[in-house]
Amino acid sequence: DAGITQSPRHKVTETGTPVTLRCHQTENHRYMYWYRQDPGHGLRLIHYSYGVKDTDKGEVSDGYSVSRSKTEDFLLTLESATSSQTSVYFCAISATSGSYEQYFGPGTRLTVT
Amino acid sequence: GNSVTQMEGPVTLSEEAFLTINCTYTATGYPSLFWYVQYPGEGLQLLLKATKADDKGSNKGFEATYRKETTSFHLEKGSVQVSDSAVYFCALTLNNAGNMLTFGGGTRLMVKP
């Protein structure tokens, strides 16, 4: 299994509070991604990173920001959480060679009350 | 743009039945194709892959053949088990900058004993 961990695994927070989710990899892969998974929507890309300090927006980036100060860590921040951001968040990583598949972390279940 | 279409679920089968989950794609270029599986409460795991036309990916008794002429990558298994109950996602990447994955909506499989 690819070495990807996410923290926390579960979080309940109140509307309007800031939240940061962490993704940590031990594979030294260049690319990292944040997705959200919601019933009826499958997986949707929030942001991704193609190197240290290099990030770009995905399909559903509004209300989210990311940072990557080290190869191994990719942080997702909700500046002011809203109930619509209640979801399961997955981190993924991908190498720059081979068949380019992505490997996923175990997920973080976030509930915004 | 790129897109992946999967048959809608849920698919309900009895143990030892034959499984087919249809997947078709639209892509500009020559994608690599993947099937991911998500067991309850877990992240996505890569099940199998194919990187060029006529390649057959296989793993754990599952198979899928990359058919360029029909732009399809149907997932099959000859005899399903209760433990195969999960959500299956078809996906593609164009192996370009970012290794971006385009996912289908997922198909839930339920296998009854």
PDB file of C-alpha atoms in Angstrom:
ATOM      1  CA  ASP A   1       0.000   0.000   0.000  1.00  0.00           C
ATOM      2  CA  ALA A   2       1.144   3.511  -0.802  1.00  0.00           C
ATOM      3  CA  GLY A   3       2.218   5.419   2.286  1.00  0.00           C
ATOM      4  CA  ILE A   4      -0.506   8.034   2.596  1.00  0.00           C
ATOM      5  CA  THR A   5      -2.026   9.165   5.853  1.00  0.00           C
ATOM      6  CA  GLN A   6      -4.697  11.746   6.530  1.00  0.00           C
ATOM      7  CA  SER A   7      -5.410  13.566   9.750  1.00  0.00           C
ATOM      8  CA  PRO A   8      -7.746  13.892  11.419  1.00  0.00           C
ATOM      9  CA  ARG A   9      -9.843  10.933  10.292  1.00  0.00           C
ATOM     10  CA  HIS A  10     -13.009  12.401  11.713  1.00  0.00           C
ATOM     11  CA  LYS A  11     -13.883  15.962  12.684  1.00  0.00           C
ATOM     12  CA  VAL A  12     -16.995  17.793  13.752  1.00  0.00           C
ATOM     13  CA  THR A  13     -16.831  21.564  13.669  1.00  0.00           C
ATOM     14  CA  GLU A  14     -19.159  24.537  13.803  1.00  0.00           C
ATOM     15  CA  THR A  15     -20.128  26.802  10.937  1.00  0.00           C
ATOM     16  CA  GLY A  16     -17.713  29.704  10.560  1.00  0.00           C
ATOM     17  CA  THR A  17     -14.701  28.047  12.139  1.00  0.00           C
ATOM     18  CA  PRO A  18     -11.459  27.412  10.237  1.00  0.00           C
ATOM     19  CA  VAL A  19     -10.482  23.804   9.587  1.00  0.00           C
ATOM     20  CA  THR A  20      -7.234  22.324   8.265  1.00  0.00           C
ATOM     21  CA  LEU A  21      -6.904  18.795   6.980  1.00  0.00           C
ATOM     22  CA  ARG A  22      -3.494  17.235   6.526  1.00  0.00           C
ATOM     23  CA  CYS A  23      -2.239  14.729   3.994  1.00  0.00           C
ATOM     24  CA  HIS A  24       1.163  13.123   4.496  1.00  0.00           C
ATOM     25  CA  GLN A  25       2.974  10.829   2.043  1.00  0.00           C
ATOM     26  CA  THR A  26       6.140   8.792   2.335  1.00  0.00           C
ATOM     27  CA  GLU A  27       6.438   7.957  -1.386  1.00  0.00           C
ATOM     28  CA  ASN A  28       8.157  11.171  -2.524  1.00  0.00           C
ATOM     29  CA  HIS A  29       5.583  11.532  -5.321  1.00  0.00           C
ATOM     30  CA  ARG A  30       5.423  14.859  -7.097  1.00  0.00           C
ATOM     31  CA  TYR A  31       1.662  15.204  -7.479  1.00  0.00           C
ATOM     32  CA  MET A  32      -0.850  15.463  -4.665  1.00  0.00           C
ATOM     33  CA  TYR A  33      -4.602  16.007  -4.826  1.00  0.00           C
ATOM     34  CA  TRP A  34      -7.566  16.793  -2.630  1.00  0.00           C
ATOM     35  CA  TYR A  35     -11.014  15.419  -3.506  1.00  0.00           C
ATOM     36  CA  ARG A  36     -14.386  15.512  -1.861  1.00  0.00           C
ATOM     37  CA  GLN A  37     -16.882  12.686  -2.146  1.00  0.00           C
ATOM     38  CA  ASP A  38     -20.591  13.322  -1.841  1.00  0.00           C
ATOM     39  CA  PRO A  39     -23.600  11.115  -2.580  1.00  0.00           C
ATOM     40  CA  GLY A  40     -24.715  11.591  -6.168  1.00  0.00           C
ATOM     41  CA  HIS A  41     -21.558  13.470  -7.151  1.00  0.00           C
ATOM     42  CA  GLY A  42     -18.825  10.859  -7.048  1.00  0.00           C
ATOM     43  CA  LEU A  43     -15.359  12.305  -6.504  1.00  0.00           C
ATOM     44  CA  ARG A  44     -14.676  15.930  -7.332  1.00  0.00           C
ATOM     45  CA  LEU A  45     -11.249  17.532  -7.421  1.00  0.00           C
ATOM     46  CA  ILE A  46     -10.796  20.506  -5.097  1.00  0.00           C
ATOM     47  CA  HIS A  47      -7.128  21.448  -5.594  1.00  0.00           C
ATOM     48  CA  TYR A  48      -3.967  19.744  -6.635  1.00  0.00           C
ATOM     49  CA  SER A  49      -0.229  20.291  -6.353  1.00  0.00           C
ATOM     50  CA  TYR A  50       2.492  19.573  -8.879  1.00  0.00           C
ATOM     51  CA  GLY A  51       5.399  20.394  -6.604  1.00  0.00           C
ATOM     52  CA  VAL A  52       6.449  22.289  -3.503  1.00  0.00           C
ATOM     53  CA  LYS A  53       4.608  25.622  -3.444  1.00  0.00           C
ATOM     54  CA  ASP A  54       3.000  24.805  -6.825  1.00  0.00           C
ATOM     55  CA  THR A  55      -0.758  24.372  -6.641  1.00  0.00           C
ATOM     56  CA  ASP A  56      -3.774  24.835  -8.863  1.00  0.00           C
ATOM     57  CA  LYS A  57      -7.541  24.815  -8.621  1.00  0.00           C
ATOM     58  CA  GLY A  58      -9.785  21.908  -9.405  1.00  0.00           C
ATOM     59  CA  GLU A  59     -13.456  21.625 -10.184  1.00  0.00           C
ATOM     60  CA  VAL A  60     -14.828  22.726  -6.785  1.00  0.00           C
ATOM     61  CA  SER A  61     -12.209  25.033  -5.266  1.00  0.00           C
ATOM     62  CA  ASP A  62     -14.434  27.827  -3.898  1.00  0.00           C
ATOM     63  CA  GLY A  63     -14.137  28.084  -0.116  1.00  0.00           C
ATOM     64  CA  TYR A  64     -10.938  26.032   0.016  1.00  0.00           C
ATOM     65  CA  SER A  65      -7.241  26.853   0.006  1.00  0.00           C
ATOM     66  CA  VAL A  66      -4.188  24.609  -0.003  1.00  0.00           C
ATOM     67  CA  SER A  67      -0.526  24.763   0.809  1.00  0.00           C
ATOM     68  CA  ARG A  68       2.457  22.558   0.163  1.00  0.00           C
ATOM     69  CA  SER A  69       5.652  23.638   1.883  1.00  0.00           C
ATOM     70  CA  LYS A  70       7.251  20.174   1.781  1.00  0.00           C
ATOM     71  CA  THR A  71       7.057  17.341  -0.716  1.00  0.00           C
ATOM     72  CA  GLU A  72       5.436  15.054   1.823  1.00  0.00           C
ATOM     73  CA  ASP A  73       2.691  17.325   3.158  1.00  0.00           C
ATOM     74  CA  PHE A  74      -0.367  18.836   1.467  1.00  0.00           C
ATOM     75  CA  LEU A  75      -2.751  20.858   3.601  1.00  0.00           C
ATOM     76  CA  LEU A  76      -6.375  21.676   2.815  1.00  0.00           C
ATOM     77  CA  THR A  77      -7.893  24.625   4.664  1.00  0.00           C
ATOM     78  CA  LEU A  78     -11.502  25.659   4.953  1.00  0.00           C
ATOM     79  CA  GLU A  79     -11.186  29.296   5.991  1.00  0.00           C
ATOM     80  CA  SER A  80     -14.735  29.503   7.325  1.00  0.00           C
ATOM     81  CA  ALA A  81     -16.520  26.184   7.277  1.00  0.00           C
ATOM     82  CA  THR A  82     -20.078  25.950   5.970  1.00  0.00           C
ATOM     83  CA  SER A  83     -22.609  23.128   6.179  1.00  0.00           C
ATOM     84  CA  SER A  84     -22.222  22.542   2.421  1.00  0.00           C
ATOM     85  CA  GLN A  85     -18.636  21.484   3.114  1.00  0.00           C
ATOM     86  CA  THR A  86     -19.795  18.495   5.141  1.00  0.00           C
ATOM     87  CA  SER A  87     -18.256  15.667   3.151  1.00  0.00           C
ATOM     88  CA  VAL A  88     -15.641  12.956   3.046  1.00  0.00           C
ATOM     89  CA  TYR A  89     -12.287  14.314   1.907  1.00  0.00           C
ATOM     90  CA  PHE A  90      -9.695  12.164   0.183  1.00  0.00           C
ATOM     91  CA  CYS A  91      -6.085  12.907  -0.536  1.00  0.00           C
ATOM     92  CA  ALA A  92      -4.305  11.190  -3.419  1.00  0.00           C
ATOM     93  CA  ILE A  93      -0.770  11.057  -4.801  1.00  0.00           C
ATOM     94  CA  SER A  94       0.679  10.281  -8.205  1.00  0.00           C
ATOM     95  CA  ALA A  95       4.132   9.761  -9.649  1.00  0.00           C
ATOM     96  CA  THR A  96       5.559  11.440 -12.725  1.00  0.00           C
ATOM     97  CA  SER A  97       6.329   8.211 -14.540  1.00  0.00           C
ATOM     98  CA  GLY A  98       4.788   4.828 -15.123  1.00  0.00           C
ATOM     99  CA  SER A  99       1.100   4.508 -15.775  1.00  0.00           C
ATOM    100  CA  TYR A 100       0.188   7.624 -13.779  1.00  0.00           C
ATOM    101  CA  GLU A 101      -2.391   6.080 -11.501  1.00  0.00           C
ATOM    102  CA  GLN A 102      -3.346   7.852  -8.306  1.00  0.00           C
ATOM    103  CA  TYR A 103      -3.168   6.296  -4.846  1.00  0.00           C
ATOM    104  CA  PHE A 104      -5.670   7.383  -2.251  1.00  0.00           C
ATOM    105  CA  GLY A 105      -5.547   7.999   1.457  1.00  0.00           C
ATOM    106  CA  PRO A 106      -8.124   6.610   3.903  1.00  0.00           C
ATOM    107  CA  GLY A 107     -10.240   9.766   3.956  1.00  0.00           C
ATOM    108  CA  THR A 108     -11.394  12.350   6.495  1.00  0.00           C
ATOM    109  CA  ARG A 109     -15.041  12.591   7.413  1.00  0.00           C
ATOM    110  CA  LEU A 110     -15.858  16.238   8.143  1.00  0.00           C
ATOM    111  CA  THR A 111     -19.166  17.351   9.615  1.00  0.00           C
ATOM    112  CA  VAL A 112     -19.983  21.044   9.820  1.00  0.00           C
ATOM    113  CA  THR A 113     -22.866  21.764  12.189  1.00  0.00           C
TER     114      THR A 113
ATOM    115  CA  GLY B   1     -13.727  17.485 -22.818  1.00  0.00           C
ATOM    116  CA  ASN B   2     -13.017  14.147 -21.225  1.00  0.00           C
ATOM    117  CA  SER B   3     -15.740  12.092 -19.592  1.00  0.00           C
ATOM    118  CA  VAL B   4     -16.433   8.635 -18.210  1.00  0.00           C
ATOM    119  CA  THR B   5     -19.876   7.058 -18.128  1.00  0.00           C
ATOM    120  CA  GLN B   6     -20.704   4.051 -15.993  1.00  0.00           C
ATOM    121  CA  MET B   7     -23.846   2.047 -15.687  1.00  0.00           C
ATOM    122  CA  GLU B   8     -25.940   3.197 -12.795  1.00  0.00           C
ATOM    123  CA  GLY B   9     -26.366   0.957  -9.818  1.00  0.00           C
ATOM    124  CA  PRO B  10     -26.974  -0.578  -7.569  1.00  0.00           C
ATOM    125  CA  VAL B  11     -26.173  -3.886  -9.161  1.00  0.00           C
ATOM    126  CA  THR B  12     -27.435  -6.768  -7.043  1.00  0.00           C
ATOM    127  CA  LEU B  13     -26.177 -10.279  -7.709  1.00  0.00           C
ATOM    128  CA  SER B  14     -26.180 -13.628  -6.008  1.00  0.00           C
ATOM    129  CA  GLU B  15     -22.898 -15.184  -4.988  1.00  0.00           C
ATOM    130  CA  GLU B  16     -21.096 -16.951  -7.877  1.00  0.00           C
ATOM    131  CA  ALA B  17     -22.966 -14.936 -10.519  1.00  0.00           C
ATOM    132  CA  PHE B  18     -21.201 -13.338 -13.476  1.00  0.00           C
ATOM    133  CA  LEU B  19     -20.522  -9.622 -13.184  1.00  0.00           C
ATOM    134  CA  THR B  20     -20.295  -6.954 -15.860  1.00  0.00           C
ATOM    135  CA  ILE B  21     -20.084  -3.250 -15.096  1.00  0.00           C
ATOM    136  CA  ASN B  22     -20.091  -1.151 -18.243  1.00  0.00           C
ATOM    137  CA  CYS B  23     -17.771   1.818 -18.697  1.00  0.00           C
ATOM    138  CA  THR B  24     -17.398   4.008 -21.758  1.00  0.00           C
ATOM    139  CA  TYR B  25     -15.258   7.072 -22.170  1.00  0.00           C
ATOM    140  CA  THR B  26     -14.701  10.154 -24.249  1.00  0.00           C
ATOM    141  CA  ALA B  27     -11.204  11.546 -24.431  1.00  0.00           C
ATOM    142  CA  THR B  28      -9.058  13.772 -26.621  1.00  0.00           C
ATOM    143  CA  GLY B  29      -6.000  11.625 -27.108  1.00  0.00           C
ATOM    144  CA  TYR B  30      -4.976   8.200 -25.851  1.00  0.00           C
ATOM    145  CA  PRO B  31      -5.857   7.751 -22.205  1.00  0.00           C
ATOM    146  CA  SER B  32      -4.796   5.221 -19.627  1.00  0.00           C
ATOM    147  CA  LEU B  33      -7.816   3.542 -18.045  1.00  0.00           C
ATOM    148  CA  PHE B  34      -8.406   2.381 -14.492  1.00  0.00           C
ATOM    149  CA  TRP B  35     -10.891   0.650 -12.265  1.00  0.00           C
ATOM    150  CA  TYR B  36     -10.904   1.654  -8.615  1.00  0.00           C
ATOM    151  CA  VAL B  37     -12.829  -0.079  -5.836  1.00  0.00           C
ATOM    152  CA  GLN B  38     -14.094   1.474  -2.623  1.00  0.00           C
ATOM    153  CA  TYR B  39     -15.095  -0.835   0.217  1.00  0.00           C
ATOM    154  CA  PRO B  40     -17.439   0.536   2.888  1.00  0.00           C
ATOM    155  CA  GLY B  41     -15.757   3.143   5.061  1.00  0.00           C
ATOM    156  CA  GLU B  42     -12.495   3.066   3.128  1.00  0.00           C
ATOM    157  CA  GLY B  43     -10.636   5.042   0.476  1.00  0.00           C
ATOM    158  CA  LEU B  44     -10.348   4.099  -3.168  1.00  0.00           C
ATOM    159  CA  GLN B  45      -8.009   1.283  -4.110  1.00  0.00           C
ATOM    160  CA  LEU B  46      -6.632   0.711  -7.574  1.00  0.00           C
ATOM    161  CA  LEU B  47      -8.144  -2.554  -8.841  1.00  0.00           C
ATOM    162  CA  LEU B  48      -6.670  -2.792 -12.329  1.00  0.00           C
ATOM    163  CA  LYS B  49      -5.364  -0.688 -15.189  1.00  0.00           C
ATOM    164  CA  ALA B  50      -4.640  -0.670 -18.924  1.00  0.00           C
ATOM    165  CA  THR B  51      -2.423   1.834 -20.664  1.00  0.00           C
ATOM    166  CA  LYS B  52      -2.994   1.151 -24.372  1.00  0.00           C
ATOM    167  CA  ALA B  53      -5.530  -0.285 -26.768  1.00  0.00           C
ATOM    168  CA  ASP B  54      -6.197  -4.042 -26.471  1.00  0.00           C
ATOM    169  CA  ASP B  55      -4.414  -4.259 -23.115  1.00  0.00           C
ATOM    170  CA  LYS B  56      -6.218  -6.400 -20.558  1.00  0.00           C
ATOM    171  CA  GLY B  57      -5.946  -5.428 -16.927  1.00  0.00           C
ATOM    172  CA  SER B  58      -6.617  -8.106 -14.333  1.00  0.00           C
ATOM    173  CA  ASN B  59      -6.539  -8.501 -10.578  1.00  0.00           C
ATOM    174  CA  LYS B  60      -8.348 -10.612  -7.949  1.00  0.00           C
ATOM    175  CA  GLY B  61     -10.403 -12.356 -10.652  1.00  0.00           C
ATOM    176  CA  PHE B  62     -11.555  -9.080 -12.208  1.00  0.00           C
ATOM    177  CA  GLU B  63     -10.706  -8.243 -15.800  1.00  0.00           C
ATOM    178  CA  ALA B  64     -11.185  -5.329 -18.175  1.00  0.00           C
ATOM    179  CA  THR B  65     -10.021  -4.876 -21.767  1.00  0.00           C
ATOM    180  CA  TYR B  66      -9.184  -1.504 -23.268  1.00  0.00           C
ATOM    181  CA  ARG B  67     -11.306  -1.325 -26.438  1.00  0.00           C
ATOM    182  CA  LYS B  68     -10.356   1.698 -28.479  1.00  0.00           C
ATOM    183  CA  GLU B  69     -12.852   0.980 -31.266  1.00  0.00           C
ATOM    184  CA  THR B  70     -15.799   1.087 -28.856  1.00  0.00           C
ATOM    185  CA  THR B  71     -14.147   3.463 -26.325  1.00  0.00           C
ATOM    186  CA  SER B  72     -14.995   1.020 -23.563  1.00  0.00           C
ATOM    187  CA  PHE B  73     -13.374  -0.581 -20.530  1.00  0.00           C
ATOM    188  CA  HIS B  74     -15.997  -2.914 -19.084  1.00  0.00           C
ATOM    189  CA  LEU B  75     -15.272  -4.645 -15.793  1.00  0.00           C
ATOM    190  CA  GLU B  76     -15.996  -8.382 -15.558  1.00  0.00           C
ATOM    191  CA  LYS B  77     -15.704 -11.162 -13.027  1.00  0.00           C
ATOM    192  CA  GLY B  78     -16.746 -14.731 -13.597  1.00  0.00           C
ATOM    193  CA  SER B  79     -17.946 -15.542 -10.089  1.00  0.00           C
ATOM    194  CA  VAL B  80     -18.578 -12.817  -7.540  1.00  0.00           C
ATOM    195  CA  GLN B  81     -18.316 -13.231  -3.787  1.00  0.00           C
ATOM    196  CA  VAL B  82     -20.032 -11.420  -0.951  1.00  0.00           C
ATOM    197  CA  SER B  83     -16.688  -9.771  -0.205  1.00  0.00           C
ATOM    198  CA  ASP B  84     -16.794  -8.071  -3.625  1.00  0.00           C
ATOM    199  CA  SER B  85     -19.638  -5.848  -2.424  1.00  0.00           C
ATOM    200  CA  ALA B  86     -18.299  -2.309  -2.909  1.00  0.00           C
ATOM    201  CA  VAL B  87     -18.502   0.739  -5.135  1.00  0.00           C
ATOM    202  CA  TYR B  88     -16.544   0.515  -8.388  1.00  0.00           C
ATOM    203  CA  PHE B  89     -15.226   3.573 -10.223  1.00  0.00           C
ATOM    204  CA  CYS B  90     -13.979   3.720 -13.787  1.00  0.00           C
ATOM    205  CA  ALA B  91     -11.458   6.485 -14.501  1.00  0.00           C
ATOM    206  CA  LEU B  92      -9.101   7.781 -17.150  1.00  0.00           C
ATOM    207  CA  THR B  93      -6.026   9.968 -17.372  1.00  0.00           C
ATOM    208  CA  LEU B  94      -4.356  11.467 -20.390  1.00  0.00           C
ATOM    209  CA  ASN B  95      -0.935  11.208 -18.789  1.00  0.00           C
ATOM    210  CA  ASN B  96      -0.421  14.894 -19.321  1.00  0.00           C
ATOM    211  CA  ALA B  97       0.519  17.608 -16.872  1.00  0.00           C
ATOM    212  CA  GLY B  98      -0.930  16.885 -13.466  1.00  0.00           C
ATOM    213  CA  ASN B  99      -1.985  13.280 -14.191  1.00  0.00           C
ATOM    214  CA  MET B 100      -5.544  14.453 -13.763  1.00  0.00           C
ATOM    215  CA  LEU B 101      -8.100  11.707 -13.304  1.00  0.00           C
ATOM    216  CA  THR B 102     -11.587  11.869 -14.731  1.00  0.00           C
ATOM    217  CA  PHE B 103     -13.946   9.585 -12.793  1.00  0.00           C
ATOM    218  CA  GLY B 104     -17.213   7.970 -13.642  1.00  0.00           C
ATOM    219  CA  GLY B 105     -20.000   8.310 -11.119  1.00  0.00           C
ATOM    220  CA  GLY B 106     -19.402   4.911  -9.520  1.00  0.00           C
ATOM    221  CA  THR B 107     -21.465   1.717  -9.496  1.00  0.00           C
ATOM    222  CA  ARG B 108     -22.491   0.066  -6.257  1.00  0.00           C
ATOM    223  CA  LEU B 109     -22.338  -3.720  -6.301  1.00  0.00           C
ATOM    224  CA  MET B 110     -24.201  -5.765  -3.724  1.00  0.00           C
ATOM    225  CA  VAL B 111     -23.607  -9.518  -3.630  1.00  0.00           C
ATOM    226  CA  LYS B 112     -26.040 -11.638  -1.669  1.00  0.00           C
ATOM    227  CA  PRO B 113     -25.148 -15.067  -0.246  1.00  0.00           C
TER     228      PRO B 113
END
